[in-house]
mmCIF file of C-alpha atoms in Angstrom:
data_model
loop_
_atom_site.group_PDB
_atom_site.id
_atom_site.type_symbol
_atom_site.label_atom_id
_atom_site.label_comp_id
_atom_site.label_asym_id
_atom_site.label_seq_id
_atom_site.Cartn_x
_atom_site.Cartn_y
_atom_site.Cartn_z
ATOM 1 C CA MET A 1 0.000 0.000 0.000
ATOM 2 C CA ASN A 2 1.262 3.467 -0.864
ATOM 3 C CA CYS A 3 0.227 6.884 0.460
ATOM 4 C CA LYS A 4 -2.247 7.528 -2.352
ATOM 5 C CA GLN A 5 -4.016 4.243 -1.673
ATOM 6 C CA PHE A 6 -4.082 4.742 2.091
ATOM 7 C CA ASN A 7 -5.349 8.309 1.749
ATOM 8 C CA SER A 8 -8.242 7.054 -0.388
ATOM 9 C CA ILE A 9 -9.632 5.014 2.522
ATOM 10 C CA PRO A 10 -12.395 6.898 4.370
ATOM 11 C CA LEU A 11 -10.839 8.397 7.477
ATOM 12 C CA GLU A 12 -13.994 7.444 9.367
ATOM 13 C CA GLU A 13 -13.062 3.795 8.829
ATOM 14 C CA VAL A 14 -9.529 4.455 10.059
ATOM 15 C CA LEU A 15 -10.854 6.118 13.214
ATOM 16 C CA LEU A 16 -13.326 3.298 13.796
ATOM 17 C CA SER A 17 -10.492 0.764 13.664
ATOM 18 C CA LEU A 18 -8.836 2.746 16.472
ATOM 19 C CA GLY A 19 -12.007 2.800 18.579
ATOM 20 C CA HIS A 20 -13.066 6.399 17.880
ATOM 21 C CA LEU A 21 -16.735 7.155 17.213
ATOM 22 C CA PRO A 22 -18.183 10.489 16.014
ATOM 23 C CA THR A 23 -20.098 12.654 18.451
ATOM 24 C CA LYS A 24 -22.183 14.028 15.575
ATOM 25 C CA GLN A 25 -22.161 13.850 11.795
ATOM 26 C CA ASN A 26 -24.064 14.582 8.610
ATOM 27 C CA GLU A 27 -23.531 13.917 4.911
ATOM 28 C CA LYS A 28 -20.683 16.423 4.648
ATOM 29 C CA GLU A 29 -18.740 16.185 7.901
ATOM 30 C CA ALA A 30 -18.169 14.250 11.111
ATOM 31 C CA TRP A 31 -17.042 15.562 14.496
ATOM 32 C CA TYR A 32 -14.960 13.631 17.032
ATOM 33 C CA LEU A 33 -13.364 14.230 20.392
ATOM 34 C CA ASN A 34 -9.653 14.903 20.029
ATOM 35 C CA PRO A 35 -8.048 11.493 19.247
ATOM 36 C CA PHE A 36 -4.693 12.723 20.537
ATOM 37 C CA ALA A 37 -5.725 14.027 23.966
ATOM 38 C CA ARG A 38 -8.615 14.060 26.404
ATOM 39 C CA GLU A 39 -11.208 16.789 25.872
ATOM 40 C CA SER A 40 -14.860 17.343 26.726
ATOM 41 C CA GLN A 41 -16.010 18.980 23.481
ATOM 42 C CA ALA A 42 -15.398 17.732 19.966
ATOM 43 C CA SER A 43 -12.773 19.732 18.068
ATOM 44 C CA PHE A 44 -11.706 17.155 15.470
ATOM 45 C CA LYS A 45 -13.594 17.448 12.165
ATOM 46 C CA ILE A 46 -13.554 15.296 9.035
ATOM 47 C CA ASN A 47 -14.532 16.768 5.678
ATOM 48 C CA LYS A 48 -16.063 13.674 4.086
ATOM 49 C CA SER A 49 -15.893 14.873 0.484
ATOM 50 C CA LEU A 50 -12.198 15.758 0.748
ATOM 51 C CA ASN A 51 -11.366 12.987 3.249
ATOM 52 C CA TYR A 52 -9.397 15.603 5.152
ATOM 53 C CA TRP A 53 -9.219 16.178 8.897
ATOM 54 C CA TYR A 54 -8.707 19.310 10.949
ATOM 55 C CA LEU A 55 -8.088 19.615 14.700
ATOM 56 C CA PHE A 56 -9.321 23.035 15.797
ATOM 57 C CA SER A 57 -7.808 22.830 19.289
ATOM 58 C CA GLU A 58 -4.300 22.608 17.785
ATOM 59 C CA GLY A 59 -4.816 24.233 14.385
ATOM 60 C CA ILE A 60 -3.490 21.267 12.408
ATOM 61 C CA GLY A 61 -4.917 18.931 9.778
ATOM 62 C CA GLY A 62 -4.132 16.734 6.813
ATOM 63 C CA THR A 63 -4.601 13.355 5.171
ATOM 64 C CA ASN A 64 -4.902 9.848 6.590
ATOM 65 C CA THR A 65 -1.125 9.551 6.455
ATOM 66 C CA ASP A 66 -0.674 12.810 8.365
ATOM 67 C CA PHE A 67 -3.148 11.639 10.982
ATOM 68 C CA MET A 68 -1.492 8.273 11.585
ATOM 69 C CA LYS A 69 2.002 9.786 11.662
ATOM 70 C CA LYS A 70 0.869 11.871 14.615
ATOM 71 C CA TYR A 71 -1.280 9.148 16.197
ATOM 72 C CA LEU A 72 1.446 6.487 16.108
ATOM 73 C CA ASN A 73 4.319 8.950 16.379
ATOM 74 C CA ALA A 74 5.765 7.083 13.404
ATOM 75 C CA SER A 75 7.333 7.612 9.981
ATOM 76 C CA VAL A 76 5.440 7.380 6.682
ATOM 77 C CA ASN A 77 6.839 3.902 6.027
ATOM 78 C CA GLU A 78 5.770 2.716 9.468
ATOM 79 C CA VAL A 79 2.285 4.120 8.914
ATOM 80 C CA LEU A 80 1.954 2.247 5.609
ATOM 81 C CA VAL A 81 3.021 -1.023 7.236
ATOM 82 C CA TRP A 82 0.398 -0.432 9.918
ATOM 83 C CA ALA A 83 -2.244 0.365 7.273
ATOM 84 C CA GLU A 84 -1.567 -2.832 5.333
ATOM 85 C CA ASP A 85 -2.043 -4.869 8.481
ATOM 86 C CA GLN A 86 -5.496 -3.430 9.270
ATOM 87 C CA ASN A 87 -7.459 -5.126 6.462
ATOM 88 C CA PHE A 88 -9.669 -2.109 5.807
ATOM 89 C CA SER A 89 -12.928 -3.160 4.178
ATOM 90 C CA SER A 90 -12.748 -0.345 1.616
ATOM 91 C CA PHE A 91 -9.370 -1.423 0.276
ATOM 92 C CA HIS A 92 -8.656 -4.805 -1.311
ATOM 93 C CA GLN A 93 -5.241 -5.627 0.072
ATOM 94 C CA GLN A 94 -2.704 -7.709 -1.843
ATOM 95 C CA ASN A 95 0.520 -9.257 -0.535
ATOM 96 C CA ILE A 96 -0.359 -8.380 3.022
ATOM 97 C CA SER A 97 2.633 -8.402 5.321
ATOM 98 C CA ASP A 98 2.438 -10.374 8.547
ATOM 99 C CA ARG A 99 4.227 -7.644 10.464
ATOM 100 C CA LYS A 100 2.392 -6.207 13.440
ATOM 101 C CA VAL A 101 2.207 -2.581 14.469
ATOM 102 C CA GLU A 102 3.595 -3.385 17.916
ATOM 103 C CA ASN A 103 6.777 -4.678 16.262
ATOM 104 C CA LEU A 104 7.374 -1.521 14.261
ATOM 105 C CA PRO A 105 10.518 0.421 15.031
ATOM 106 C CA ALA A 106 9.640 3.695 16.716
ATOM 107 C CA ASN A 107 11.513 6.899 17.333
ATOM 108 C CA TYR A 108 11.628 6.324 21.074
ATOM 109 C CA GLU A 109 13.627 4.028 23.311
ATOM 110 C CA ILE A 110 12.876 3.090 26.908
ATOM 111 C CA ILE A 111 16.133 3.494 28.794
ATOM 112 C CA GLU A 112 15.147 2.386 32.295
ATOM 113 C CA ILE A 113 12.131 1.092 34.226
ATOM 114 C CA LYS A 114 12.298 1.221 38.016
ATOM 115 C CA ASN A 115 10.282 1.952 41.126
ATOM 116 C CA VAL A 116 9.163 5.554 41.442
ATOM 117 C CA GLN A 117 11.769 7.513 43.360
ATOM 118 C CA HIS A 118 12.495 10.766 41.530
ATOM 119 C CA PRO A 119 11.530 13.717 43.777
ATOM 120 C CA ALA A 120 9.698 15.520 40.959
ATOM 121 C CA LEU A 121 7.528 12.484 40.242
ATOM 122 C CA LEU A 122 6.843 11.855 43.915
ATOM 123 C CA GLU A 123 5.754 15.467 44.260
ATOM 124 C CA TYR A 124 3.528 15.113 41.192
ATOM 125 C CA LEU A 125 1.825 12.057 42.681
ATOM 126 C CA ASN A 126 1.377 13.945 45.927
ATOM 127 C CA GLU A 127 -0.289 16.806 44.040
ATOM 128 C CA ARG A 128 -2.639 14.296 42.410
ATOM 129 C CA LYS A 129 -3.339 12.807 45.877
ATOM 130 C CA VAL A 130 -2.376 9.265 44.850
ATOM 131 C CA ASP A 131 1.117 8.974 46.324
ATOM 132 C CA SER A 132 -0.074 6.138 48.592
ATOM 133 C CA GLN A 133 -0.789 3.948 45.527
ATOM 134 C CA ILE A 134 2.743 3.927 44.174
ATOM 135 C CA GLU A 135 2.782 0.111 43.994
ATOM 136 C CA PHE A 136 0.830 0.238 40.708
ATOM 137 C CA LEU A 137 3.310 2.566 39.005
ATOM 138 C CA LYS A 138 6.812 2.639 37.578
ATOM 139 C CA GLU A 139 9.318 5.364 36.839
ATOM 140 C CA ILE A 140 10.102 5.317 33.118
ATOM 141 C CA HIS A 141 13.142 6.983 31.556
ATOM 142 C CA TYR A 142 13.036 7.156 27.763
ATOM 143 C CA ARG A 143 14.594 8.830 24.765
ATOM 144 C CA MET A 144 12.575 10.404 21.966
ATOM 145 C CA ASN A 145 13.929 12.360 19.005
ATOM 146 C CA ASP A 146 17.368 12.437 20.654
ATOM 147 C CA ASN A 147 15.939 14.013 23.812
ATOM 148 C CA TYR A 148 15.716 12.340 27.223
ATOM 149 C CA TYR A 149 12.565 12.334 29.362
ATOM 150 C CA PHE A 150 11.107 10.593 32.391
ATOM 151 C CA GLY A 151 7.647 10.160 33.834
ATOM 152 C CA ILE A 152 5.189 8.028 35.775
ATOM 153 C CA GLY A 153 4.421 4.804 33.899
ATOM 154 C CA PHE A 154 1.235 2.711 34.079
ATOM 155 C CA LYS A 155 1.461 -0.505 32.077
ATOM 156 C CA ASN A 156 -1.270 -1.637 29.690
ATOM 157 C CA ASP A 157 -2.209 -5.121 28.487
ATOM 158 C CA SER A 158 -0.113 -4.827 25.303
ATOM 159 C CA GLY A 159 3.072 -3.990 27.185
ATOM 160 C CA GLY A 160 2.853 -0.275 26.455
ATOM 161 C CA TYR A 161 3.008 2.432 29.090
ATOM 162 C CA GLU A 162 0.792 5.404 29.774
ATOM 163 C CA ILE A 163 3.318 8.100 30.665
ATOM 164 C CA ARG A 164 2.435 11.096 32.816
ATOM 165 C CA ASN A 165 4.300 13.917 34.453
ATOM 166 C CA LYS A 166 3.451 17.510 35.218
ATOM 167 C CA TYR A 167 4.129 18.578 31.639
ATOM 168 C CA SER A 168 3.213 15.702 29.313
ATOM 169 C CA LYS A 169 0.714 12.927 28.658
ATOM 170 C CA ILE A 170 1.697 10.269 26.103
ATOM 171 C CA CYS A 171 1.632 6.533 25.481
ATOM 172 C CA LEU A 172 4.811 4.600 24.738
ATOM 173 C CA GLY A 173 4.073 1.484 22.724
ATOM 174 C CA LYS A 174 0.693 0.246 21.601
ATOM 175 C CA LYS A 175 -2.367 1.910 23.105
ATOM 176 C CA ASP A 176 -4.461 -0.546 25.105
ATOM 177 C CA VAL A 177 -6.526 -1.028 28.233
ATOM 178 C CA SER A 178 -5.070 -2.185 31.552
ATOM 179 C CA THR A 179 -6.660 -5.001 33.546
ATOM 180 C CA ILE A 180 -5.995 -6.044 37.128
ATOM 181 C CA LYS A 181 -7.637 -9.348 38.023
ATOM 182 C CA ASN A 182 -8.481 -10.717 41.455
ATOM 183 C CA ALA A 183 -10.704 -13.645 40.389
ATOM 184 C CA SER A 184 -13.739 -11.559 41.266
ATOM 185 C CA GLU A 185 -17.286 -11.662 39.918
ATOM 186 C CA SER A 186 -17.395 -7.857 40.120
ATOM 187 C CA LEU A 187 -15.665 -5.431 37.782
ATOM 188 C CA ARG A 188 -14.842 -1.747 38.254
ATOM 189 C CA VAL A 189 -14.147 0.253 35.117
ATOM 190 C CA PHE A 190 -12.245 3.566 35.030
ATOM 191 C CA GLU A 191 -11.376 5.958 32.209
ATOM 192 C CA GLY A 192 -7.874 6.796 33.391
ATOM 193 C CA PHE A 193 -5.396 5.300 35.822
ATOM 194 C CA PHE A 194 -5.438 8.343 38.114
ATOM 195 C CA ASP A 195 -9.144 7.661 38.675
ATOM 196 C CA PHE A 196 -8.316 4.038 39.496
ATOM 197 C CA LEU A 197 -5.600 5.104 41.948
ATOM 198 C CA SER A 198 -7.986 7.616 43.529
ATOM 199 C CA PHE A 199 -10.567 4.886 44.052
ATOM 200 C CA LYS A 200 -7.995 2.641 45.721
ATOM 201 C CA ASN A 201 -7.473 5.433 48.251
ATOM 202 C CA ILE A 202 -11.072 5.157 49.455
ATOM 203 C CA GLU A 203 -11.959 1.562 48.592
ATOM 204 C CA GLU A 204 -11.589 0.316 52.154
ATOM 205 C CA PHE A 205 -13.522 3.242 53.591
ATOM 206 C CA LEU A 206 -16.345 2.539 51.134
ATOM 207 C CA GLN A 207 -16.378 -0.996 52.576
ATOM 208 C CA LYS A 208 -15.874 -2.492 49.139
ATOM 209 C CA GLU A 209 -14.027 -5.729 48.655
ATOM 210 C CA PRO A 210 -11.254 -5.814 46.035
ATOM 211 C CA ALA A 211 -12.662 -6.609 42.589
ATOM 212 C CA ASP A 212 -11.331 -6.935 39.076
ATOM 213 C CA TYR A 213 -10.338 -3.565 37.617
ATOM 214 C CA LEU A 214 -10.318 -2.369 34.032
ATOM 215 C CA ILE A 215 -8.723 0.956 33.121
ATOM 216 C CA LEU A 216 -9.551 2.186 29.609
ATOM 217 C CA ASN A 217 -6.608 4.621 29.384
ATOM 218 C CA SER A 218 -8.861 6.473 26.911
ATOM 219 C CA VAL A 219 -12.635 6.470 26.550
ATOM 220 C CA SER A 220 -12.056 5.742 22.857
ATOM 221 C CA MET A 221 -11.126 2.172 23.892
ATOM 222 C CA ILE A 222 -14.703 1.494 24.999
ATOM 223 C CA SER A 223 -15.535 -0.605 21.938
ATOM 224 C CA LYS A 224 -12.656 -2.967 22.742
ATOM 225 C CA ILE A 225 -13.981 -4.096 26.114
ATOM 226 C CA LYS A 226 -17.523 -5.161 25.200
ATOM 227 C CA ASN A 227 -16.760 -8.887 25.214
ATOM 228 C CA SER A 228 -14.834 -8.578 28.479
ATOM 229 C CA LEU A 229 -17.914 -7.559 30.456
ATOM 230 C CA ASP A 230 -20.038 -10.670 29.922
ATOM 231 C CA ASN A 231 -18.334 -12.695 32.652
ATOM 232 C CA TYR A 232 -19.207 -10.357 35.535
ATOM 233 C CA GLU A 233 -22.269 -10.311 37.770
ATOM 234 C CA ASN A 234 -21.750 -6.682 38.756
ATOM 235 C CA ILE A 235 -20.120 -3.817 36.864
ATOM 236 C CA GLU A 236 -19.319 -0.454 38.456
ATOM 237 C CA LEU A 237 -18.485 2.490 36.181
ATOM 238 C CA TYR A 238 -16.343 5.425 37.316
ATOM 239 C CA PHE A 239 -16.268 7.593 34.191
ATOM 240 C CA ASP A 240 -15.863 11.319 33.614
ATOM 241 C CA ASN A 241 -18.753 13.730 34.065
ATOM 242 C CA ASP A 242 -18.833 14.798 30.423
ATOM 243 C CA GLU A 243 -20.507 13.931 27.141
ATOM 244 C CA ALA A 244 -18.038 11.167 26.309
ATOM 245 C CA GLY A 245 -18.522 9.608 29.727
ATOM 246 C CA ASN A 246 -22.296 9.760 29.324
ATOM 247 C CA ARG A 247 -22.140 8.030 25.947
ATOM 248 C CA ALA A 248 -19.789 5.329 27.215
ATOM 249 C CA ILE A 249 -22.019 4.539 30.180
ATOM 250 C CA GLU A 250 -25.112 4.444 27.976
ATOM 251 C CA MET A 251 -23.353 2.072 25.582
ATOM 252 C CA ILE A 252 -22.389 -0.332 28.372
ATOM 253 C CA LYS A 253 -25.815 -0.190 30.032
ATOM 254 C CA ASN A 254 -27.537 -0.975 26.748
ATOM 255 C CA GLU A 255 -25.592 -4.212 26.382
ATOM 256 C CA ASN A 256 -25.164 -5.384 29.979
ATOM 257 C CA GLN A 257 -27.243 -5.921 33.101
ATOM 258 C CA ASN A 258 -26.294 -5.101 36.685
ATOM 259 C CA VAL A 259 -24.379 -1.973 35.657
ATOM 260 C CA GLU A 260 -24.004 0.839 38.193
ATOM 261 C CA ASP A 261 -23.095 4.417 37.315
ATOM 262 C CA CYS A 262 -21.008 5.428 40.343
ATOM 263 C CA ARG A 263 -20.453 9.067 39.414
ATOM 264 C CA VAL A 264 -22.803 10.264 42.163
ATOM 265 C CA LEU A 265 -19.763 10.087 44.438
ATOM 266 C CA TYR A 266 -18.098 12.936 42.516
ATOM 267 C CA SER A 267 -21.021 14.455 40.623
ATOM 268 C CA ASP A 268 -19.799 18.038 41.084
ATOM 269 C CA PHE A 269 -16.334 17.338 39.679
ATOM 270 C CA LYS A 270 -14.818 16.457 36.323
ATOM 271 C CA ASP A 271 -13.719 12.995 37.403
ATOM 272 C CA LEU A 272 -12.820 10.945 40.455
ATOM 273 C CA ASN A 273 -9.260 12.240 40.660
ATOM 274 C CA ASP A 274 -10.462 15.839 40.322
ATOM 275 C CA TRP A 275 -12.721 15.208 43.309
ATOM 276 C CA MET A 276 -9.823 13.669 45.225
ATOM 277 C CA ILE A 277 -7.621 16.703 44.531
ATOM 278 C CA HIS A 278 -10.167 19.404 45.355
ATOM 279 C CA LYS A 279 -12.081 17.673 48.127
ATOM 280 C CA ASN A 280 -12.806 19.742 51.189
ATOM 281 C CA PRO A 281 -13.242 18.320 53.726
ATOM 282 C CA SER A 282 -11.664 14.870 53.585
ATOM 283 C CA PRO A 283 -12.969 12.332 51.045
ATOM 284 C CA GLU A 284 -14.254 10.180 53.905
ATOM 285 C CA ARG A 285 -16.444 13.003 55.227
ATOM 286 C CA GLN A 286 -17.665 13.801 51.720
ATOM 287 C CA VAL A 287 -18.718 10.186 51.254
ATOM 288 C CA LYS A 288 -20.610 10.283 54.555
ATOM 289 C CA GLN A 289 -22.395 13.480 53.500
ATOM 290 C CA ARG A 290 -23.423 11.999 50.147
ATOM 291 C CA ARG A 291 -24.794 8.877 51.855
ATOM 292 C CA ARG A 292 -27.230 10.908 53.988
#
């Protein structure tokens, strides 16, 4: 597959393969939440007739190739290898390579993985009020474009890492969900790992037994987990208080029974971690007040 062929594939199909669904659309255009970062209002638009995208929040746009270069943080050649391996329905592939996107060379290198100990990262976790949950995290040092960086790392099921520090939010490796299993019949689902860590802070106070946990690492991964929910008797959802969170909860409730929307705990805040950060008084007292 060459660039011309890849760019002829409807970008909507490309986004669907990545788990992104439009928030609204018509015959001429489709609007999406930013595929590159979390946002509450759609700023990513596709011109269907031109098959061209534009991200208003960053003032950038382009073709399918331009989109995937940014999405995968990869070269044109790497993007084309990825495209060949997707088996898009609108393109009859020939001589398909058996290479996988997770095996592609990338312009980053993980230098070191260790327990979190850097003072700046410890301070960052303290600011996010999750420093007591450090057991779930790693300190990742990596090189990208000949520059060296470090951040908090949360591993996903494909071996990639969600990387966070005070100044950046990226994923190293393949984007995927993270699951933590305890052989439970109950499942708790979170959008981001800071929400999961925040919940662990108050789990005992809420008198909840440990369950299985699923962290999406992006609400766009919601379509990937549908088959994973069938094995649970109870499903608790701790999503963001925004349009994307509403849609995700509605989607899960429509296809599963015994689903509980747990956002009442932090209904006045953006998400569970936002509540944890800005709580006043303590989270325990807030829970007591909300139970009255």
